[in-house]
Short mmCIF file of C-alpha atoms and ligand atoms in Angstrom, two decimals:
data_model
loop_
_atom_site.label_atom_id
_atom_site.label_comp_id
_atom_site.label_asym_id
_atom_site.label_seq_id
_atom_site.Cartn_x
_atom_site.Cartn_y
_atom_site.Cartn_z
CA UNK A 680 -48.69 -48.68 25.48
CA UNK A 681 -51.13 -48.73 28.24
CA UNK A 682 -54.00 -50.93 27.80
CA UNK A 683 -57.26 -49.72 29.65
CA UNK A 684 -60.32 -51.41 30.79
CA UNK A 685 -63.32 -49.23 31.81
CA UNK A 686 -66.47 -49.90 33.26
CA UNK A 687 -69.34 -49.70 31.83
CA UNK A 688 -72.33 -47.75 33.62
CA UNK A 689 -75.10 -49.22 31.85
CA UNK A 690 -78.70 -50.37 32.03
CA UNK A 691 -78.93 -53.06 28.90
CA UNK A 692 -82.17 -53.96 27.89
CA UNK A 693 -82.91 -57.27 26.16
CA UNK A 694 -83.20 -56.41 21.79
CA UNK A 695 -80.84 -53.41 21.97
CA UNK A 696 -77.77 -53.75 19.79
CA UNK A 697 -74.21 -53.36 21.66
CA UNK A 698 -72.92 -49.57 21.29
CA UNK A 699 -69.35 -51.14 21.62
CA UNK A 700 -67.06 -54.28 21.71
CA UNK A 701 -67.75 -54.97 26.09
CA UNK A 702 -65.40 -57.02 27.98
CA UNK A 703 -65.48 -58.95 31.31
CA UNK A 704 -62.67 -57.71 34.37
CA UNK A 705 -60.18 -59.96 32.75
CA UNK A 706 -60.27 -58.62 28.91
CA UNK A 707 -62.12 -61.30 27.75
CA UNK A 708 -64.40 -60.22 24.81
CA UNK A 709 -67.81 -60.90 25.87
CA UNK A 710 -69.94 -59.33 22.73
CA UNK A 711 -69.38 -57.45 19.92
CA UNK A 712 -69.77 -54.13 18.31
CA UNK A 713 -72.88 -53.87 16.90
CA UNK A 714 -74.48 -58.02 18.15
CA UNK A 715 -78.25 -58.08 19.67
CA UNK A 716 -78.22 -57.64 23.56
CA UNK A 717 -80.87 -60.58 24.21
CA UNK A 718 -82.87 -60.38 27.14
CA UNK A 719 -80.72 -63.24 29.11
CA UNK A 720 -77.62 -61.39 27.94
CA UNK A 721 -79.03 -57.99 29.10
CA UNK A 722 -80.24 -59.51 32.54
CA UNK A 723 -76.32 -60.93 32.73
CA UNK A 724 -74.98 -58.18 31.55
CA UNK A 725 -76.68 -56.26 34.36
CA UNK A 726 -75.25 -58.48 37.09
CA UNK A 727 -71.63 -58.39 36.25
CA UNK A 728 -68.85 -55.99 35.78
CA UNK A 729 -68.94 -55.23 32.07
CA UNK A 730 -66.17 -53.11 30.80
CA UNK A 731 -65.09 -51.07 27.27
CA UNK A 732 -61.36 -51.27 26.19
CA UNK A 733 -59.32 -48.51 25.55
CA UNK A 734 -55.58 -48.22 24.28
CA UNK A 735 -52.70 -45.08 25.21
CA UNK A 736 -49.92 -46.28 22.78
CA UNK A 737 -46.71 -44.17 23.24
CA UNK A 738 -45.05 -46.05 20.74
CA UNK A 739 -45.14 -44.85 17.29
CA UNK A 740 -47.37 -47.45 15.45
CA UNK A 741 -48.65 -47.57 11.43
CA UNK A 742 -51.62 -45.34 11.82
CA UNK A 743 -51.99 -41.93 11.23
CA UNK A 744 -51.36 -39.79 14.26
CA UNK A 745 -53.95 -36.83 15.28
CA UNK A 746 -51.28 -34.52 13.51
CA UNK A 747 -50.98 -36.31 10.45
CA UNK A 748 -54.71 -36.61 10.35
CA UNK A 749 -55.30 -32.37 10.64
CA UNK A 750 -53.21 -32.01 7.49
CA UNK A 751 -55.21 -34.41 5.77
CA UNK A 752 -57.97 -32.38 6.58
CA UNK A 753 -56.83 -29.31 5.99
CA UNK A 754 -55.48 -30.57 2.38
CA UNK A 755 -57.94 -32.12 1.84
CA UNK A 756 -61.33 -30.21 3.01
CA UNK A 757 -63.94 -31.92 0.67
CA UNK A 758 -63.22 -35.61 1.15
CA UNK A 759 -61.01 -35.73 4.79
CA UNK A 760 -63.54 -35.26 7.23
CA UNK A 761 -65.73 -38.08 5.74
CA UNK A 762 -63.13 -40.75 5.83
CA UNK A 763 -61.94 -40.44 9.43
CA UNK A 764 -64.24 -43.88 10.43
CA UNK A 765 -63.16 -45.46 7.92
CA UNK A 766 -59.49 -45.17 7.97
CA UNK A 767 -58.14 -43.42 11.45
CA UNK A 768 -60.67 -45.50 13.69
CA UNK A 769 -60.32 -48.79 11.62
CA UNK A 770 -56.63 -48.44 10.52
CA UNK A 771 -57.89 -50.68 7.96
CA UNK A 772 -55.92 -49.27 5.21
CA UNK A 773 -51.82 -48.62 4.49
CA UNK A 774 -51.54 -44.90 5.49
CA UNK A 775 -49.77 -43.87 1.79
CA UNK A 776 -53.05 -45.93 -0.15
CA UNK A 777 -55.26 -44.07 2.08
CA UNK A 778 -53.35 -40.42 0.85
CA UNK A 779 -53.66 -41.73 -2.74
CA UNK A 780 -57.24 -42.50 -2.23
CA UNK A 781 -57.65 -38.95 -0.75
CA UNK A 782 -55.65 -36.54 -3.39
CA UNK A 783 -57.34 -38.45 -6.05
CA UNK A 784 -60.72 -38.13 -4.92
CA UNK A 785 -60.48 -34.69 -3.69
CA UNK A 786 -59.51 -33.58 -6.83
CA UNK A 787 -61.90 -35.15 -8.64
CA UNK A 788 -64.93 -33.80 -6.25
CA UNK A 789 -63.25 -30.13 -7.15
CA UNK A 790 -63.90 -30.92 -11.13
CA UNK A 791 -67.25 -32.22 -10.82
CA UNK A 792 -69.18 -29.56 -10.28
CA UNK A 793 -67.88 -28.88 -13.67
CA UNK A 794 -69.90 -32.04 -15.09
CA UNK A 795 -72.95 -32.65 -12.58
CA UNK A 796 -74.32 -30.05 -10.38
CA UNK A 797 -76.32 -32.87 -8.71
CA UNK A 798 -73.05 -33.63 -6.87
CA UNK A 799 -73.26 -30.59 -5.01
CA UNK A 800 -77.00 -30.72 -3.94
CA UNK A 801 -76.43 -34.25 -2.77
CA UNK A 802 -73.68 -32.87 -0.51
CA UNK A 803 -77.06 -29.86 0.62
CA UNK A 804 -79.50 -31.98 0.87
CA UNK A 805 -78.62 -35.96 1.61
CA UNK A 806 -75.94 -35.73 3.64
CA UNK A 807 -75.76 -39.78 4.69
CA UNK A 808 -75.64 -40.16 0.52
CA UNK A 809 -73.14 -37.99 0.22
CA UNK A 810 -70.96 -39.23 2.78
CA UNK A 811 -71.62 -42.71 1.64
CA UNK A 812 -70.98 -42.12 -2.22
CA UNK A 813 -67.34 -40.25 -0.91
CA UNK A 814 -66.36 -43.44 0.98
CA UNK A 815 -67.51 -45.43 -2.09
CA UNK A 816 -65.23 -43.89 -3.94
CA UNK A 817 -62.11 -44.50 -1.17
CA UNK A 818 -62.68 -47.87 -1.40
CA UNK A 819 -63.33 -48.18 -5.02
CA UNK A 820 -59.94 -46.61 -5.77
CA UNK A 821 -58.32 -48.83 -3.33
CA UNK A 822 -59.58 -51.98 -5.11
CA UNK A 823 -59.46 -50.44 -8.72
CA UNK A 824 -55.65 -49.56 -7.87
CA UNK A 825 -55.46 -54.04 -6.85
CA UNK A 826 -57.22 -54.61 -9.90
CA UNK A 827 -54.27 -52.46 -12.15
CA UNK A 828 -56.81 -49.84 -12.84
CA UNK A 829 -55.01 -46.76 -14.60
CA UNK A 830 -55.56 -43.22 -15.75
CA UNK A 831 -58.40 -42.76 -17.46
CA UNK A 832 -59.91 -46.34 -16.28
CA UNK A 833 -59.43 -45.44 -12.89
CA UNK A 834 -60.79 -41.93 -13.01
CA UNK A 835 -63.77 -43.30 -14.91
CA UNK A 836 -64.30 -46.21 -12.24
CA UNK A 837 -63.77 -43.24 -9.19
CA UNK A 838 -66.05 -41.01 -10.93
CA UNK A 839 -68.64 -43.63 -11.25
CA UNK A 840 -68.81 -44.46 -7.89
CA UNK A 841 -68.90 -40.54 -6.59
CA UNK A 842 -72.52 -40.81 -8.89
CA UNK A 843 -73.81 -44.10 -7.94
CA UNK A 844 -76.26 -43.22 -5.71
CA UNK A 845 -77.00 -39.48 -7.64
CA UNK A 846 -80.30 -41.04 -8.23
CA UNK A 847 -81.42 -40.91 -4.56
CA UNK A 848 -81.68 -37.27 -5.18
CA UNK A 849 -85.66 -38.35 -6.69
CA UNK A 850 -85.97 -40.72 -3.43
CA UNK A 851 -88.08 -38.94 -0.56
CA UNK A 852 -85.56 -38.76 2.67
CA UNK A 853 -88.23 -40.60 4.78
CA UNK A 854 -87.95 -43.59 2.76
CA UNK A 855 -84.13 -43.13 2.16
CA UNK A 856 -83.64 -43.05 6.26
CA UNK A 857 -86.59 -45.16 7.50
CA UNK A 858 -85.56 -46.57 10.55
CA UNK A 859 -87.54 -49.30 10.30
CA UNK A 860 -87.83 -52.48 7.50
CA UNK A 861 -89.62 -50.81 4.25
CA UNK A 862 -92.28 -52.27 2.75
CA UNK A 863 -92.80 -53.61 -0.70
CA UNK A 864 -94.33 -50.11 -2.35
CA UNK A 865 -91.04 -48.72 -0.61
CA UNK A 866 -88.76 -51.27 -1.50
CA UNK A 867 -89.81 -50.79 -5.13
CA UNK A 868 -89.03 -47.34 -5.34
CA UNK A 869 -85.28 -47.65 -3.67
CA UNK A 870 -84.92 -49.54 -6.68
CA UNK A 871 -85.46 -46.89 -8.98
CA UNK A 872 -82.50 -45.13 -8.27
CA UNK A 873 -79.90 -46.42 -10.69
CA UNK A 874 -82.61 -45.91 -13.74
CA UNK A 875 -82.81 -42.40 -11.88
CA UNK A 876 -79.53 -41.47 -11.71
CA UNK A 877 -78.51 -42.81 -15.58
CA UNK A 878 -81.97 -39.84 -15.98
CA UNK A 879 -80.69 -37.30 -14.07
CA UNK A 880 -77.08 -37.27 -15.40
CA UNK A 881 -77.59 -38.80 -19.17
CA UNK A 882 -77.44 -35.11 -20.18
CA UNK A 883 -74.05 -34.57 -18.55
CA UNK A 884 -71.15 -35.61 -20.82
CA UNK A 885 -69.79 -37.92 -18.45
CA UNK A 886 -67.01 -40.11 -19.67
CA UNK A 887 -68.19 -43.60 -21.52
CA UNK A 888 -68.96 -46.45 -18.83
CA UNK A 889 -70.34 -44.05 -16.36
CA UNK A 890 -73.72 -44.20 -17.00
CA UNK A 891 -73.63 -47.82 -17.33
CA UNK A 892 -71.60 -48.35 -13.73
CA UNK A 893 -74.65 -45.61 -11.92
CA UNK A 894 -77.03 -48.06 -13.91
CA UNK A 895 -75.73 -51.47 -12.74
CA UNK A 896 -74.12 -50.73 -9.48
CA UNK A 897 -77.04 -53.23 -7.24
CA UNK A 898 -76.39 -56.23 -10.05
CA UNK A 899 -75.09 -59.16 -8.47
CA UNK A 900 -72.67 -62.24 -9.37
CA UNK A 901 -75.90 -64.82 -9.78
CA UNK A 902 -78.34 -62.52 -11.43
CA UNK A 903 -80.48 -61.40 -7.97
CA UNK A 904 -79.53 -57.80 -8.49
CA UNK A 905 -82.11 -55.16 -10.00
CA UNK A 906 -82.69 -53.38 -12.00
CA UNK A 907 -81.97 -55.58 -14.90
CA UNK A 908 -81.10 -58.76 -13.23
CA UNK A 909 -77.52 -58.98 -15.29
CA UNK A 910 -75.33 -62.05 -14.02
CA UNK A 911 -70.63 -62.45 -13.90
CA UNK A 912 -69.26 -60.87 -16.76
CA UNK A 913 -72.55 -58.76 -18.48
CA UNK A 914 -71.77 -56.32 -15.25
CA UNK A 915 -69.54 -53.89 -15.92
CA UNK A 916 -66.23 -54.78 -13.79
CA UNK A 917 -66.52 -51.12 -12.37
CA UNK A 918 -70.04 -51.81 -11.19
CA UNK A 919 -68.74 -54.87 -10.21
CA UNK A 920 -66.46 -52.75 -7.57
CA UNK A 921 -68.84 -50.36 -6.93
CA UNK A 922 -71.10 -53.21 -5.71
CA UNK A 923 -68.58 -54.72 -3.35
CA UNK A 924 -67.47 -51.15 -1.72
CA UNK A 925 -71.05 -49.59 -1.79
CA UNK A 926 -72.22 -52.65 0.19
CA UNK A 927 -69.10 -52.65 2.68
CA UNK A 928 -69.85 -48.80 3.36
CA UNK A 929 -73.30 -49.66 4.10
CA UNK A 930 -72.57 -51.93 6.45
CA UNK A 931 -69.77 -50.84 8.49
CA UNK A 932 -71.42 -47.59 8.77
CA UNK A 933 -73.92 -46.10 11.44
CA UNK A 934 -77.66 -46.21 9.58
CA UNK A 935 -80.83 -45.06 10.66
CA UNK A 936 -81.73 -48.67 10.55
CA UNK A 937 -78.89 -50.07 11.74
CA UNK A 938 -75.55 -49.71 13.50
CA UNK A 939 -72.54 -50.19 12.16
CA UNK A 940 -70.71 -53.59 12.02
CA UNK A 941 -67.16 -53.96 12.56
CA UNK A 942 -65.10 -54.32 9.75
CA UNK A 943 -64.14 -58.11 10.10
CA UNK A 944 -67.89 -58.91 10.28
CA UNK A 945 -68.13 -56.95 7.38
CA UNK A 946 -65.64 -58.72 5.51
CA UNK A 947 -66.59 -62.16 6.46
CA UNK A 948 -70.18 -61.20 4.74
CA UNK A 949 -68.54 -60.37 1.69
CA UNK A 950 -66.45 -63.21 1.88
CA UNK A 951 -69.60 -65.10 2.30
CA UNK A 952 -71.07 -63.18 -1.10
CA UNK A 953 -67.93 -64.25 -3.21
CA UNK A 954 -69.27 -65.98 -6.02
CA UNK A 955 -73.80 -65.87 -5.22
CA UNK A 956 -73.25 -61.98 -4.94
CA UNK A 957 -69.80 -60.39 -5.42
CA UNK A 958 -67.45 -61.43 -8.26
CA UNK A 959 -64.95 -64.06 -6.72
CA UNK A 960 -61.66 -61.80 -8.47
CA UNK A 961 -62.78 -58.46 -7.00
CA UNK A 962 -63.54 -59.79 -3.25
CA UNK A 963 -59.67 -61.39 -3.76
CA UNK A 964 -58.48 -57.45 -4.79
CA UNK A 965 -60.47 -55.99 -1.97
CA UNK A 966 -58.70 -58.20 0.73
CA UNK A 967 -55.44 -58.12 -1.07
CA UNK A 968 -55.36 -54.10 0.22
CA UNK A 969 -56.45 -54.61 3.43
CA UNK A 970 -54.55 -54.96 6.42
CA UNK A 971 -55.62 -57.91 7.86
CA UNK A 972 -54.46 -57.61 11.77
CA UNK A 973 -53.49 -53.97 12.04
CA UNK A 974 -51.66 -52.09 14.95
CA UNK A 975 -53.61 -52.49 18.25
CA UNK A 976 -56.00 -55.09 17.29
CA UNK A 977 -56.95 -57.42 20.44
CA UNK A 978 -56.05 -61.37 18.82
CA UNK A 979 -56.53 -64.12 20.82
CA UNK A 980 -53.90 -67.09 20.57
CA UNK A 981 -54.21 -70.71 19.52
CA UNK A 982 -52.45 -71.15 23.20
CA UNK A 983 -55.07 -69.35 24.72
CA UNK A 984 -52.95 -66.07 25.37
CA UNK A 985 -54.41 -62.73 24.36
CA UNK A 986 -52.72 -60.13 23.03
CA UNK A 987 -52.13 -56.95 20.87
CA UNK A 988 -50.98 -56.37 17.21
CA UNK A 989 -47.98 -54.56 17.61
CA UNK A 990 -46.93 -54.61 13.57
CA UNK A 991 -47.10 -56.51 10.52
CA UNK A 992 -45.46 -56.29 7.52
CA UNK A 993 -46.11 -57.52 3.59
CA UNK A 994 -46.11 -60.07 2.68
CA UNK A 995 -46.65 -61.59 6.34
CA UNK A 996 -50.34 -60.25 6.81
CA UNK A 997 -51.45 -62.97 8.58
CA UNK A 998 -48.37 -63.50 11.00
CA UNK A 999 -47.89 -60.28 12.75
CA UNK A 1000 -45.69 -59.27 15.92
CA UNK A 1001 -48.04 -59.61 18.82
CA UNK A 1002 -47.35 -57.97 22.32
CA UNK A 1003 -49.15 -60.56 24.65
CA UNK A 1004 -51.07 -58.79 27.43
CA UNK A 1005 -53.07 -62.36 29.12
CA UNK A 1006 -51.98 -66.03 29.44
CA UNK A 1007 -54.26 -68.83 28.46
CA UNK A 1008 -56.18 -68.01 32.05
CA UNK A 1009 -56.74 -64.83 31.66
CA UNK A 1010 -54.32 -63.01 33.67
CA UNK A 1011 -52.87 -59.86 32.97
CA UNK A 1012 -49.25 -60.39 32.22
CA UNK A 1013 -46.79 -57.57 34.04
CA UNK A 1014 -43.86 -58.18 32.05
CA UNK A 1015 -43.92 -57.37 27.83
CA UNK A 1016 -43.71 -60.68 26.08
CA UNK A 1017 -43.69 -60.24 22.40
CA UNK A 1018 -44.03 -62.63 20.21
CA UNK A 1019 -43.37 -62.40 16.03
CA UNK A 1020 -45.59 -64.78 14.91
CA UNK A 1021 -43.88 -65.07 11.10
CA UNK A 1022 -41.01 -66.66 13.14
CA UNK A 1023 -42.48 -68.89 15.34
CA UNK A 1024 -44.15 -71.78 13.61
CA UNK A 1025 -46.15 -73.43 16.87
CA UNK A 1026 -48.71 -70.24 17.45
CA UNK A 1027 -51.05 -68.50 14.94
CA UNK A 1028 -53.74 -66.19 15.40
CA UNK A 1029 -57.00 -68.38 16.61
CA UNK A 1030 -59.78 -64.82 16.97
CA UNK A 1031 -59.26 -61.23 17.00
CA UNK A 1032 -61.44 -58.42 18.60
CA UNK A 1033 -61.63 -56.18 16.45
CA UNK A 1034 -59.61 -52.23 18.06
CA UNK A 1035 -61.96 -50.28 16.11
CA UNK A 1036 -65.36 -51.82 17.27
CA UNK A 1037 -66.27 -49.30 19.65
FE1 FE2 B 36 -77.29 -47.62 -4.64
#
């Protein structure tokens, strides 16, 4: 592995959000993916030598390989192309749940035409939907699958999240991709979508539950959700998923209002939603399938050293082999030190920077 810091020819101007994860000369993380540049920041920023990181690993590691990754899309034309952020650049996933996630949804896109043509002219004519409603359905398989979702269930619960935004179709594309904060008139009509899409496909015969998952897929935990302010267990537990992976999507994802957050900042707002917005057992399934400190992730130590995730392995997710690259003062290390953290008792993981924030 060779570990790569390059400079950063930038002007940064105070309000801007960072593009990437930037680093000072030593590796140090400085900001994150995706944090406001303030003006002070963007005047220091402007003095120093600011840097992005980059990784060459020539060791094989638990990701999918560029190789691997063409076959995938070549299988698997219809869904591959729209999961590559979400798995290959985040590694957020096992590789074999990530292939299940695929087949399944891929062959379910191929049948729906069969049921709704409004799938197909949200892939023509909202492309961000589309995408989005795709990687919905990734993640709601993912945490379906935790939950002991089967069969039928777990087509239904898949199928319900490919349609959970259909309604959007009736939602004009400058409101949809304003890249500004909407107003209240605006607001209002966002919300119409799940009523919309239960219209638009309530002549389809979709399989029971579906209708009712498209209808209640923005309810929340506590009752804030629209558009019938349903609280816990009156939600449907596959809205209940839906809710969790729609709102992950949305955020880790590049919008026309926003950039996209890293995936650990991601999580930590869900975590933060367990309970007020996101039922407390499905946030516990969602983090149950993810890998908490995959390959390559930058982790800073509780002695102060900073390293790389090298691998990790079930059921030790949060004590991973670490390859450290800095001691506690910041100084590149020339000789490999690794260090298996499920073995050694006195250091644990203090901070990581996230690999795929850039
Ligand atoms: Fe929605």
């Amino acid at each position: 592995m060779r570990f790569i810091l390059d400079p950063v020819h930038h002007q940064f101007q105070g309000g801007e959000l960072a593009y990437q994860d930037y680093f000072d000369h030593r590796g140090a993380l400085l900001l994150g993916k995706g944090q406001e540049i303030t003006p002070s920041l963007a005047a220091f920023f402007n003095e120093q030598d600011i840097n992005s990181l980059y990784y060459e690993w020539t060791e094989s590691c638990n990701c999918l390989n560029d190789d691997s990754y063409a076959s995938v899309l070549l299988n698997f034309p219809l869904t591959a192309p729209w999961l590559h952020l979400i798995y290959c650049e985040t590694s957020l996933f096992r590789p074999e749940l990530f292939f299940q996630a695929v087949n399944f949804i891929d062959q379910l896109i191929e049948h729906l035409s069969d049921l709704s043509s409004d799938f197909e002219l949200l892939r023509t004519s909202k492309e961000i939907t589309y995408k989005h409603s795709v990687n919905v359905a990734l993640l709601s398989y993912i945490i379906g699958k935790a939950m002991n979702f089967k069969g039928e269930k777990l087509r239904r619960l898949v199928l319900s999240a490919l349609l959970h935004d259909i309604g959007k179709l009736d939602i004009p594309n400058e409101i949809l991709n304003k890249p500004g904060a909407l107003n209240l008139d605006e607001f209002a009509i966002i919300q119409t979508h799940p009523t919309r899409g239960v219209e638009r496909t309530s002549n389809f015969l979709l399989p029971e539950g579906v209708l009712t998952a498209i209808l209640q897929h923005h309810e929340r935990w506590n009752g804030s959700g629209y558009p019938q302010g349903l609280a816990e267990k009156k939600i449907l537990p596959s809205a209940q998923i839906i809710a969790i992976a729609d709102v992950f999507d949305a955020l880790t994802t590049d919008r026309p209002y926003h950039a996209a957050l890293p995936p650990y900042h991601a999580l930590e707002i869900l975590l933060k939603g367990s309970g007020t917005d996101f039922s407390p057992k499905v946030i516990q399934a969602f983090l149950s399938t993810v890998q908490l400190y995959p390959a390559n992730s930058l982790v800073t130590l509780n002695s102060g050293e900073r390293g790389v995730v090298l691998q990790f392995s079930y059921p030790n997710l949060t004590q991973p082999i670490i390859q450290i690259l800095f001691d506690s003062d910041g100084n590149s290390i020339e000789k490999k030190r690794v260090v298996d953290l499920s073995k050694d008792s006195s250091h644990f993981i203090l901070t990581i920077q996230y690999r795929g924030a850039r």
